[in-house]
Coordinates of C-alpha atoms (C1' of nucleotides) in Angstrom, one line a residue:
Chain A
M26 CA -34.8 -28.6 2.8
E27 CA -37.3 -28.1 5.5
L28 CA -36.1 -25.7 8.4
I29 CA -37.6 -26.2 11.8
H30 CA -38.3 -22.8 13.2
S31 CA -38.8 -21.6 16.8
G32 CA -42.0 -23.2 17.9
I33 CA -40.5 -24.4 21.0
N34 CA -43.0 -27.3 22.1
I35 CA -45.2 -28.3 19.5
S36 CA -43.1 -30.4 17.1
A37 CA -41.1 -31.8 19.8
I38 CA -41.7 -35.1 18.1
N39 CA -38.8 -34.0 15.6
K40 CA -36.4 -32.7 18.0
V41 CA -34.2 -34.2 20.6
S42 CA -33.4 -32.2 23.9
C43 CA -29.8 -31.5 24.4
K44 CA -29.9 -33.2 27.8
Q45 CA -30.6 -36.6 26.1
C46 CA -28.1 -36.0 23.3
Q47 CA -25.5 -38.5 23.2
T48 CA -22.8 -36.4 21.8
R49 CA -23.2 -33.7 24.2
K50 CA -20.2 -33.9 25.9
S51 CA -18.1 -33.1 23.0
C52 CA -20.6 -30.3 22.0
L53 CA -20.6 -26.4 22.1
M54 CA -23.2 -26.7 24.5
A55 CA -21.5 -28.7 26.8
E56 CA -20.5 -26.8 29.6
F57 CA -23.9 -25.5 30.2
D58 CA -25.1 -25.8 33.4
E59 CA -28.2 -27.7 34.3
G60 CA -30.5 -24.6 34.6
E61 CA -29.5 -23.3 31.2
A62 CA -29.5 -26.9 29.8
N63 CA -33.4 -26.4 29.7
N64 CA -33.0 -23.4 27.3
A65 CA -30.8 -25.4 25.4
E66 CA -33.7 -27.8 24.6
C67 CA -34.6 -25.4 22.1
F68 CA -31.5 -26.3 20.1
V69 CA -33.2 -29.1 18.0
T70 CA -32.1 -32.0 15.9
H71 CA -33.3 -33.0 12.9
E72 CA -35.0 -36.2 13.2
K73 CA -34.5 -37.5 9.5
P74 CA -30.8 -37.2 8.4
M75 CA -30.2 -35.6 5.3
G76 CA -29.3 -37.3 2.3
K77 CA -26.0 -37.4 0.0
G78 CA -26.1 -34.3 -2.1
Q79 CA -28.9 -32.5 -0.2
H80 CA -28.2 -28.7 0.9
L81 CA -28.2 -27.6 4.5
F82 CA -28.4 -23.9 3.0
L83 CA -27.4 -22.2 -0.3
Q84 CA -25.4 -19.3 -1.1
G85 CA -27.6 -16.0 -0.6
D86 CA -30.0 -17.9 1.9
K87 CA -31.3 -15.9 4.8
F88 CA -29.0 -16.6 7.9
Q89 CA -31.0 -17.6 10.9
S90 CA -29.0 -20.7 12.4
L91 CA -25.7 -22.0 13.2
Y92 CA -25.4 -25.9 12.7
L93 CA -23.7 -28.4 14.5
I94 CA -23.0 -31.4 12.8
R95 CA -24.0 -34.7 14.8
S96 CA -22.8 -37.2 12.0
G97 CA -21.7 -37.6 8.6
S98 CA -19.9 -34.9 6.4
F99 CA -20.3 -31.9 4.5
K100 CA -18.5 -29.7 1.8
S101 CA -18.8 -25.9 1.9
S102 CA -18.5 -23.9 -1.4
I103 CA -18.8 -20.7 -2.7
T104 CA -19.6 -19.5 -6.3
D105 CA -18.6 -16.1 -7.7
E106 CA -20.1 -13.7 -9.9
T107 CA -18.7 -15.7 -13.0
G108 CA -19.8 -18.8 -11.8
E109 CA -16.6 -20.5 -10.7
R110 CA -17.2 -22.6 -7.8
Q111 CA -14.7 -23.1 -5.1
V112 CA -15.0 -25.6 -2.7
T113 CA -13.6 -23.9 0.7
G114 CA -13.8 -26.8 3.3
F115 CA -14.6 -30.1 4.3
H116 CA -16.6 -30.6 7.7
F117 CA -17.3 -33.6 9.9
S118 CA -18.9 -34.2 13.1
N119 CA -19.0 -31.4 16.0
D120 CA -18.0 -28.9 13.3
I121 CA -20.3 -25.6 13.3
L122 CA -21.4 -24.5 10.0
G123 CA -23.1 -21.0 9.0
I124 CA -20.9 -18.7 11.1
D125 CA -19.8 -16.8 8.0
G126 CA -23.4 -15.6 7.4
I127 CA -23.8 -13.7 10.7
E128 CA -22.5 -10.4 9.4
P129 CA -24.1 -10.1 5.9
G130 CA -27.2 -11.8 7.3
R131 CA -27.1 -14.4 4.4
H132 CA -25.1 -17.3 3.9
I133 CA -21.8 -16.5 1.8
R134 CA -21.4 -20.0 0.8
E135 CA -23.3 -23.3 0.4
V136 CA -23.1 -26.6 2.2
E137 CA -24.0 -29.9 1.2
A138 CA -24.0 -33.2 2.5
L139 CA -21.6 -35.7 1.2
E140 CA -23.2 -38.9 2.7
T141 CA -26.0 -39.3 5.0
S142 CA -25.9 -36.8 8.0
S143 CA -27.3 -35.0 10.5
V144 CA -27.2 -31.8 12.3
C145 CA -28.3 -29.9 15.1
T146 CA -30.0 -26.5 14.5
L147 CA -29.1 -23.4 16.8
P148 CA -31.5 -20.6 16.0
F149 CA -29.2 -17.7 16.4
Q150 CA -31.6 -15.2 17.7
L151 CA -32.0 -17.5 20.7
F152 CA -28.5 -18.2 21.0
K153 CA -27.8 -14.7 21.2
E154 CA -30.3 -14.3 24.1
V155 CA -29.0 -17.2 25.9
S156 CA -25.6 -16.2 25.6
L157 CA -26.7 -12.8 27.3
R158 CA -28.1 -14.3 30.3
S159 CA -25.2 -16.8 30.8
N160 CA -22.2 -16.0 32.6
K161 CA -20.2 -18.2 30.6
S162 CA -20.5 -16.5 27.2
L163 CA -21.5 -18.3 24.7
Y164 CA -20.2 -15.9 22.2
E165 CA -16.8 -16.3 23.7
K166 CA -16.9 -20.2 22.7
L167 CA -18.4 -18.8 19.3
I168 CA -15.5 -16.7 18.8
C169 CA -13.0 -19.5 19.5
N170 CA -14.7 -21.6 17.0
V171 CA -14.2 -18.7 14.5
S172 CA -10.8 -18.1 15.2
S173 CA -9.7 -21.6 14.9
M174 CA -11.4 -21.6 11.5
M175 CA -9.4 -18.7 10.5
F176 CA -6.3 -20.6 11.5
K177 CA -7.5 -23.5 9.2
T178 CA -8.2 -21.0 6.3
S179 CA -4.8 -19.7 6.7
H180 CA -3.3 -22.8 6.5
L181 CA -5.2 -24.0 3.4
M182 CA -4.2 -20.5 1.9
M183 CA -0.6 -21.3 2.6
T184 CA -1.2 -24.8 1.0
L185 CA -2.5 -23.3 -2.2
T186 CA 0.0 -20.6 -2.7
K187 CA 3.2 -22.2 -1.4
M188 CA 2.8 -25.9 -2.4
K189 CA 3.6 -27.9 -5.5
A190 CA 0.9 -30.2 -6.7
E191 CA 2.1 -33.6 -4.6
Q192 CA 2.5 -31.4 -1.4
R193 CA -0.9 -30.2 -1.3
L194 CA -2.5 -33.5 -1.7
A195 CA -0.2 -35.1 0.9
S196 CA -1.0 -32.3 3.0
F197 CA -4.5 -32.5 2.4
L198 CA -4.4 -36.5 3.4
L199 CA -2.8 -35.2 6.7
D200 CA -5.3 -32.6 7.5
I201 CA -8.1 -35.6 6.9
S202 CA -6.1 -38.0 9.0
Q203 CA -5.6 -35.4 11.7
S204 CA -9.5 -34.7 11.9
M205 CA -10.1 -38.2 12.3
Y206 CA -7.7 -38.4 15.2
E207 CA -9.5 -35.9 16.7
R208 CA -12.7 -37.6 16.5
R209 CA -11.3 -40.5 18.0
Q210 CA -11.0 -42.6 14.7
S211 CA -8.1 -44.1 12.9
P212 CA -5.9 -41.6 11.5
H213 CA -4.2 -44.3 9.5
E214 CA -7.2 -45.7 7.7
F215 CA -10.3 -43.8 6.7
K216 CA -12.9 -43.2 4.0
L217 CA -12.7 -40.0 1.9
P218 CA -16.3 -38.9 1.7
M219 CA -15.8 -36.7 -1.0
A220 CA -15.4 -37.1 -5.1
R221 CA -11.8 -36.6 -6.7
Y222 CA -13.6 -33.5 -8.1
D223 CA -14.2 -32.2 -5.0
I224 CA -10.6 -32.4 -3.9
A225 CA -9.2 -31.2 -7.2
N226 CA -11.2 -28.1 -6.8
Y227 CA -10.5 -27.8 -3.1
L228 CA -6.8 -27.9 -3.7
G229 CA -6.9 -25.8 -6.8
L230 CA -5.8 -28.7 -9.2
A231 CA -7.1 -30.7 -12.3
V232 CA -9.0 -33.9 -11.4
E233 CA -6.5 -35.8 -13.6
T234 CA -3.7 -34.2 -11.9
V235 CA -5.1 -35.5 -8.2
S236 CA -5.6 -39.0 -9.8
R237 CA -2.0 -38.9 -10.9
L238 CA -0.8 -37.8 -7.6
F239 CA -2.6 -40.7 -5.8
K240 CA -0.8 -42.9 -7.9
R241 CA 2.6 -41.4 -7.3
L242 CA 1.8 -41.3 -3.7
E243 CA 1.1 -45.1 -4.0
D244 CA 4.1 -45.6 -6.2
Q245 CA 6.3 -44.1 -3.1
K246 CA 4.7 -46.6 -0.7
L247 CA 3.4 -43.9 1.3
I248 CA -0.3 -44.8 1.0
V249 CA -2.6 -47.4 -0.2
A250 CA -5.7 -45.8 -2.0
Q251 CA -8.6 -47.7 -3.8
R252 CA -11.3 -45.3 -4.5
H253 CA -12.7 -43.6 -1.4
R254 CA -10.6 -45.7 0.9
V255 CA -7.2 -44.6 1.9
H256 CA -4.8 -46.4 4.2
I257 CA -1.7 -44.2 5.2
V258 CA 1.1 -46.4 5.6
D259 CA 4.3 -44.2 5.7
M260 CA 3.0 -41.3 7.9
D261 CA 6.4 -40.0 8.2
G262 CA 7.0 -40.2 4.8
L263 CA 3.8 -38.1 4.0
H264 CA 4.8 -35.4 6.1
R265 CA 8.1 -35.5 4.5
I266 CA 6.4 -34.8 1.1
A267 CA 3.9 -32.2 2.7
A268 CA 6.8 -30.2 3.9
G269 CA 8.8 -30.3 0.4
V270 CA 11.8 -32.3 1.8
Y271 CA 12.9 -33.5 -1.5
L272 CA 13.3 -30.1 -3.1
D273 CA 17.3 -30.3 -3.5
S274 CA 17.2 -34.0 -3.6
K275 CA 14.6 -34.8 -5.9
M276 CA 16.8 -36.9 -8.3
I277 CA 18.0 -38.9 -5.3
C278 CA 14.6 -39.5 -3.9
S279 CA 13.2 -40.6 -7.3
E280 CA 15.8 -42.9 -7.8
I281 CA 15.1 -44.4 -4.6
N282 CA 11.3 -44.5 -5.1
Y283 CA 12.3 -46.4 -8.3
R284 CA 14.5 -48.8 -6.7
Q285 CA 11.4 -49.7 -4.4
I286 CA 8.9 -50.0 -6.9
R287 CA 10.8 -52.7 -8.5
Chain B
M11 CA 0.1 13.2 12.1
E12 CA 0.0 15.3 15.0
L13 CA -2.5 13.7 17.7
I14 CA -4.4 16.1 20.2
H15 CA -3.6 15.5 24.0
S16 CA -5.8 16.0 26.7
G17 CA -5.2 16.8 30.3
I18 CA -7.6 14.1 31.9
N19 CA -5.0 12.1 34.0
I20 CA -1.4 11.4 34.6
S21 CA -0.5 9.3 31.7
A22 CA -2.8 11.1 29.4
I23 CA 0.2 12.7 27.7
N24 CA 0.4 9.3 25.8
K25 CA -3.2 8.6 25.6
V26 CA -6.1 10.2 23.6
S27 CA -9.7 9.6 25.1
C28 CA -12.0 8.0 22.4
K29 CA -14.5 11.0 23.2
Q30 CA -11.7 13.4 21.4
C31 CA -10.8 10.9 18.8
Q32 CA -11.4 12.5 15.2
T33 CA -12.0 9.4 13.6
R34 CA -14.4 8.0 16.3
K35 CA -17.4 8.2 13.9
S36 CA -15.9 5.3 11.8
C37 CA -14.7 3.6 14.6
L38 CA -15.9 0.2 16.5
M39 CA -16.8 2.0 19.3
A40 CA -18.7 4.5 17.6
E41 CA -22.1 3.5 18.9
F42 CA -21.1 3.4 22.4
D43 CA -23.5 5.7 24.4
E44 CA -21.8 8.6 26.8
G45 CA -21.7 6.7 30.0
E46 CA -19.7 3.7 28.2
A47 CA -17.6 6.3 26.5
N48 CA -15.8 6.9 29.6
N49 CA -14.8 3.4 29.9
A50 CA -13.4 3.5 26.5
E51 CA -11.0 5.9 27.5
C52 CA -8.7 3.2 28.5
F53 CA -8.4 2.5 25.0
V54 CA -5.2 3.9 24.3
T55 CA -3.4 5.5 21.4
H56 CA 0.1 5.2 20.8
E57 CA 1.3 8.8 20.6
K58 CA 4.4 8.1 18.8
P59 CA 3.6 6.2 15.3
M60 CA 5.1 3.1 14.3
G61 CA 7.7 3.2 11.5
K62 CA 8.2 1.4 8.4
G63 CA 9.0 -2.3 8.9
Q64 CA 8.0 -2.0 12.7
H65 CA 5.9 -4.9 14.0
L66 CA 2.8 -4.6 15.8
F67 CA 3.1 -8.0 17.1
L68 CA 5.0 -11.2 16.0
Q69 CA 3.7 -14.6 15.4
G70 CA 3.5 -16.5 18.8
D71 CA 3.2 -13.3 20.8
K72 CA 0.8 -13.6 23.5
F73 CA -2.5 -12.2 22.5
Q74 CA -3.7 -9.3 24.9
S75 CA -5.1 -6.6 22.6
L76 CA -7.0 -5.7 19.7
Y77 CA -5.4 -3.0 17.4
L78 CA -7.7 -0.5 15.3
I79 CA -6.0 1.1 12.5
R80 CA -5.8 5.0 12.9
S81 CA -3.5 5.8 9.8
G82 CA -1.1 4.2 7.6
S83 CA -0.8 0.5 6.5
F84 CA 0.0 -3.0 7.3
K85 CA 0.8 -6.4 6.2
S86 CA 0.2 -9.4 7.9
S87 CA 1.8 -12.8 7.3
I88 CA 2.2 -16.3 8.6
T89 CA 5.4 -18.2 8.7
D90 CA 4.9 -22.0 9.0
E91 CA 7.2 -24.9 10.4
T92 CA 9.4 -24.8 7.3
G93 CA 10.2 -21.2 7.5
E94 CA 8.0 -20.5 4.3
R95 CA 6.2 -17.0 4.5
Q96 CA 2.7 -16.2 3.5
V97 CA 1.4 -12.4 3.3
T98 CA -2.3 -13.0 4.1
G99 CA -3.4 -9.3 3.9
F100 CA -2.8 -5.7 3.5
H101 CA -4.7 -3.7 6.0
F102 CA -5.5 0.2 5.9
S103 CA -7.3 2.5 8.5
N104 CA -10.3 1.3 10.7
D105 CA -9.1 -2.3 9.9
I106 CA -9.3 -4.2 13.2
L107 CA -5.9 -6.4 13.8
G108 CA -5.4 -9.3 16.0
I109 CA -8.6 -10.9 16.1
D110 CA -7.1 -14.4 14.7
G111 CA -5.2 -14.4 18.1
I112 CA -8.2 -15.0 20.4
E113 CA -8.8 -18.4 20.8
P114 CA -5.4 -19.8 20.8
G115 CA -4.2 -17.1 23.0
R116 CA -1.3 -16.0 20.8
H117 CA -1.2 -14.5 17.6
I118 CA -1.2 -16.7 14.8
R119 CA 0.3 -14.1 12.2
E120 CA 2.6 -11.2 12.7
V121 CA 1.4 -7.8 11.2
E122 CA 4.1 -5.2 9.9
A123 CA 3.8 -1.4 9.3
L124 CA 4.3 -0.8 5.6
E125 CA 4.8 2.9 6.2
T126 CA 4.4 5.5 9.0
S127 CA 1.3 4.1 10.7
S128 CA -0.4 4.5 14.1
V129 CA -3.2 2.2 15.8
C130 CA -5.5 2.2 18.9
T131 CA -4.7 -0.4 21.4
L132 CA -7.9 -2.2 22.6
P133 CA -6.9 -4.3 25.8
F134 CA -9.1 -7.7 25.2
Q135 CA -9.6 -8.3 28.8
L136 CA -11.3 -4.7 29.2
F137 CA -13.1 -5.1 25.9
K138 CA -14.8 -8.4 27.3
E139 CA -15.9 -6.7 30.4
V140 CA -17.3 -3.5 28.7
S141 CA -19.2 -5.6 26.2
L142 CA -20.6 -7.8 29.1
R143 CA -22.0 -4.4 30.8
S144 CA -23.0 -3.3 27.7
N145 CA -26.5 -4.0 26.2
K146 CA -25.3 -3.3 22.7
S147 CA -23.2 -6.1 22.4
L148 CA -19.8 -5.3 21.3
Y149 CA -19.0 -9.1 20.8
E150 CA -21.8 -8.9 18.0
K151 CA -19.8 -6.3 16.5
L152 CA -16.5 -8.0 16.7
I153 CA -18.0 -11.3 15.1
C154 CA -19.4 -9.1 12.3
N155 CA -15.9 -8.1 11.9
V156 CA -14.7 -11.2 11.8
S157 CA -17.3 -12.5 9.3
S158 CA -16.3 -10.1 6.7
M159 CA -12.8 -11.1 7.2
M160 CA -13.6 -14.5 6.4
F161 CA -15.4 -13.4 3.5
K162 CA -12.3 -11.4 2.2
T163 CA -10.3 -14.4 3.0
S164 CA -12.7 -16.5 0.8
H165 CA -12.6 -14.0 -1.8
L166 CA -8.8 -14.4 -1.7
M167 CA -8.7 -18.2 -1.7
M168 CA -10.7 -18.2 -5.1
T169 CA -8.6 -15.8 -6.4
L170 CA -5.5 -18.0 -5.7
T171 CA -7.0 -21.1 -6.7
K172 CA -9.3 -20.2 -9.8
M173 CA -7.4 -17.3 -11.2
K174 CA -4.4 -17.1 -14.0
A175 CA -1.8 -14.8 -12.9
E176 CA -2.9 -11.7 -15.0
Q177 CA -6.4 -11.9 -13.4
R178 CA -5.1 -12.3 -9.9
L179 CA -3.1 -8.7 -10.4
A180 CA -5.9 -7.3 -11.9
S181 CA -8.1 -8.6 -9.2
F182 CA -5.8 -7.4 -6.7
L183 CA -5.5 -3.8 -8.0
L184 CA -9.6 -3.5 -8.1
D185 CA -9.5 -4.9 -4.6
I186 CA -7.1 -2.0 -3.4
S187 CA -9.0 0.5 -5.5
Q188 CA -12.4 -0.8 -3.5
S189 CA -10.5 -0.2 -0.3
M190 CA -9.6 3.4 -1.3
Y191 CA -13.0 4.1 -2.0
E192 CA -14.5 2.8 1.2
R193 CA -11.9 5.1 2.7
R194 CA -13.3 8.4 0.7
Q195 CA -10.1 8.2 -1.3
S196 CA -9.6 8.1 -5.2
P197 CA -10.3 4.7 -6.4
H198 CA -8.6 5.6 -9.7
E199 CA -5.2 6.6 -8.6
F200 CA -3.6 5.5 -5.4
K201 CA -0.1 4.5 -3.9
L202 CA 0.6 0.9 -3.2
P203 CA 2.5 1.0 0.2
M204 CA 3.7 -2.5 -0.4
A205 CA 6.8 -3.8 -2.0
R206 CA 6.4 -5.9 -5.2
Y207 CA 7.8 -8.7 -3.3
D208 CA 4.9 -8.6 -0.9
I209 CA 2.4 -8.5 -4.0
A210 CA 4.0 -11.4 -5.4
N211 CA 4.2 -13.2 -2.2
Y212 CA 0.3 -12.4 -1.4
L213 CA -0.8 -13.7 -4.9
G214 CA 1.4 -16.7 -4.8
L215 CA 3.2 -15.7 -7.8
A216 CA 7.0 -14.7 -8.3
V217 CA 8.3 -11.2 -8.3
E218 CA 9.7 -11.2 -11.9
T219 CA 6.0 -12.3 -12.9
V220 CA 4.3 -9.5 -11.0
S221 CA 6.7 -7.1 -12.7
R222 CA 5.8 -8.3 -16.3
L223 CA 2.2 -8.2 -15.6
F224 CA 2.4 -4.7 -14.3
K225 CA 4.0 -4.2 -17.9
R226 CA 1.5 -6.1 -19.9
L227 CA -1.6 -4.1 -18.0
E228 CA 0.2 -0.9 -19.3
D229 CA 0.7 -2.5 -22.6
Q230 CA -3.2 -2.8 -22.6
K231 CA -3.8 0.6 -21.9
L232 CA -5.6 -0.3 -18.8
I233 CA -3.3 1.1 -16.1
V234 CA -0.3 3.5 -15.6
A235 CA 2.1 2.2 -13.2
Q236 CA 5.2 3.8 -12.0
R237 CA 6.8 2.1 -9.0
H238 CA 4.5 2.4 -6.0
R239 CA 1.8 4.8 -7.7
V240 CA -0.6 3.4 -9.6
H241 CA -3.5 4.9 -12.0
I242 CA -6.3 3.0 -13.2
V243 CA -7.3 4.1 -16.6
D244 CA -9.6 1.5 -17.7
M245 CA -11.5 0.1 -15.0
D246 CA -14.1 -1.6 -16.7
G247 CA -11.1 -3.3 -18.8
L248 CA -9.5 -4.4 -15.6
H249 CA -12.7 -5.8 -14.5
R250 CA -12.9 -7.7 -17.5
I251 CA -9.3 -9.1 -17.1
A252 CA -10.0 -10.1 -13.7
A253 CA -13.1 -11.9 -14.6
G254 CA -11.3 -13.8 -17.2
V255 CA -13.2 -12.3 -20.2
Y256 CA -10.6 -13.1 -22.6
L257 CA -10.4 -16.7 -22.4
D258 CA -11.8 -17.6 -25.5
S259 CA -10.3 -14.8 -27.5
K260 CA -6.9 -15.2 -26.0
M261 CA -5.1 -15.5 -29.2
I262 CA -6.5 -12.5 -30.4
C263 CA -5.6 -10.4 -27.2
S264 CA -2.1 -11.8 -27.6
E265 CA -1.9 -10.5 -31.0
I266 CA -3.0 -7.1 -30.2
N267 CA -0.4 -6.8 -27.2
Y268 CA 2.2 -8.0 -29.5
R269 CA 1.6 -5.3 -31.9
Q270 CA 1.4 -2.7 -29.4
I271 CA 4.8 -3.8 -27.9
R272 CA 6.9 -3.3 -31.2
Chain C
dC12 C1' -27.1 -56.0 -18.3
dG13 C1' -26.3 -51.4 -19.9
dC14 C1' -25.7 -47.0 -19.1
dA15 C1' -23.8 -42.8 -17.0
dG16 C1' -21.0 -40.4 -14.2
dG17 C1' -17.0 -40.9 -12.0
dC18 C1' -12.0 -42.1 -12.1
dT19 C1' -7.7 -43.1 -14.5
dT20 C1' -4.1 -43.1 -18.1
dG21 C1' -1.6 -41.0 -21.7
dA22 C1' 0.3 -37.1 -25.0
dC23 C1' 0.9 -32.5 -25.6
dG24 C1' 1.7 -27.7 -25.2
dC25 C1' 1.4 -23.3 -22.2
dC26 C1' 1.9 -20.6 -18.2
dG27 C1' 4.9 -19.2 -14.9
dA28 C1' 9.1 -20.4 -12.0
dT29 C1' 13.9 -20.1 -11.9
dC30 C1' 18.4 -18.4 -13.0
dA31 C1' 20.9 -14.7 -14.6
dA32 C1' 22.0 -9.9 -14.9
dA33 C1' 21.2 -5.0 -15.7
dG34 C1' 19.0 -0.6 -14.4
dG35 C1' 17.1 2.6 -10.7
dC36 C1' 16.1 4.3 -6.0
dG37 C1' 16.9 5.6 -1.6
dG38 C1' 19.8 5.9 2.6
dT39 C1' 24.2 6.6 4.6
dG40 C1' 28.7 8.5 5.1
dG41 C1' 32.5 11.0 3.6
Chain D
dC24 C1' 25.9 18.0 -2.0
dC25 C1' 27.9 13.9 -4.4
dA26 C1' 29.2 9.1 -4.6
dC27 C1' 28.5 4.6 -3.2
dC28 C1' 26.2 0.7 -1.7
dG29 C1' 22.6 -2.4 -1.5
dC30 C1' 18.0 -3.6 -2.2
dC31 C1' 14.2 -3.6 -5.0
dT32 C1' 12.6 -3.8 -9.6
dT33 C1' 12.7 -4.6 -14.4
dT34 C1' 14.0 -7.5 -18.4
dG35 C1' 15.7 -11.6 -21.0
dA36 C1' 16.0 -16.7 -21.8
dT37 C1' 15.3 -21.2 -20.5
dC38 C1' 12.6 -25.3 -18.8
dG39 C1' 9.3 -28.1 -16.3
dG40 C1' 5.0 -28.6 -13.9
dC41 C1' 0.5 -28.8 -14.5
dG42 C1' -3.9 -27.9 -17.2
dT43 C1' -5.9 -29.3 -21.2
dC44 C1' -7.7 -32.8 -24.9
dA45 C1' -8.9 -37.5 -25.7
dA46 C1' -9.9 -41.8 -24.9
dG47 C1' -10.8 -46.2 -22.1
dC48 C1' -12.0 -48.4 -17.5
dC49 C1' -14.8 -49.1 -13.4
dT50 C1' -18.5 -49.3 -10.4
dG51 C1' -22.9 -48.3 -8.7
dC52 C1' -27.7 -48.2 -10.2
dG53 C1' -31.8 -48.4 -12.8

DNA sequence: CGCAGGCTTGACGCCGATCAAAGGCGGTGG
DNA sequence: CCACCGCCTTTGATCGGCGTCAAGCCTGCG
């Protein structure tokens, strides 16, 4: 949990300048012109990646930086006064973490690595200064990011209130699939870096239910799932489930499925 | 609900400059210095308030302005591909509406007046220009607003996934109560401008359930509710319900309720 | 090799959705 | 001003999805 502060040059051995960053083209900073890019060197990378289970920050930590995921994956969660925890999202490369801490000055959720992962740290004070100097408003980009985050959240809320359990899981798998696609990885076969327990919490279901649902989707020949490896066999079918297309014809669908099974 | 007019320019009859606005002190624009305030005259107010049921904007409408609620109340909702609607929030004076439309360039939800209401319109292009000229970054304020919005959403998500129906309604009433308090109105007695139907949708419940729950809270002597008028009698008790403090002693509570009913 | 923690599977019961119908309020027109 | 109508709300009865409890299984790690 060692955070690097704005000592610009001294600890350069732990840093990689943005100019040299391999993933720069897909980065928030990508459109910076060369002049500004020098400033961007201040956006550092932790040389040593974080291990599974390590926290990027905890709920209540002072907010001072934004983080850009370079590799790996994270889960974010909130704990309320009663100690109840709610997983609020899963995050992959190029996602920005920590934005929600800007206003209260403290992080309102914790973020934990689901596997070996690395991030870029963007000290927010510096970020603000650079964005004021720059014509191309970084702030605007940030808002864009925030905006799409709000969209995702709304989508999730919809999932949680309007969908039956099976729809939620189907929808969840499709979301992950979409994420993989956007990152130029296979949308049909991927690894779920999070535990069943996290999925259940995220979807507002019991672990046992999630487990049963994975099986049910397999029985319907929509996916093949073994542990964390998921193979989507029938993408359309999964979409149909997610959309709740079996509501009236439930009996019929079930019959078909049973026929398919044997 | 009479607005004060100014004789500043030709179209002034439809507008009120920010300088003259009665609610300016609690406004997003409040910290503007005098020089900037002149620009702020471009932030117009609809002279004719909106009527109940009127839409401020629809989902998919081109995003061009932010709106600041001067009076009244609104509900926001999202409709997905399948036509399913989800109420995403209720909004009162000083709330900002429309932020979520910035990135996609279109509004991702619709906003509808729950009663006679009025708003200030903040053309976003202008907003950006002013914020670039200004040292005190308006953008920063906007982000603050967005940030607190995200916090609320997270809170709501928690409510929807982790709470039983009774907790959700108690929590909802407490949220409204808090809103009233923040607006210097009584947190103990207020009017709910939205229909039961909207509350149910918002909380992810059936209308019938909401209706029954209102009654159950009354039976427990926590509130007095008649139609849209709500009186919170036992704030602590309501907090206890919201926190789920009866989980272990559920049987006892139920017995008490049954005894009270007959 | 054995243990711990995560995952699966089964049995059961409750919460809340759904269906059905009656009651009340507000708006509109006679 | 009253009467009617439609929509919102309440109330009752029934049913099923999913949470809960309990046990057994798998897998990775020490």
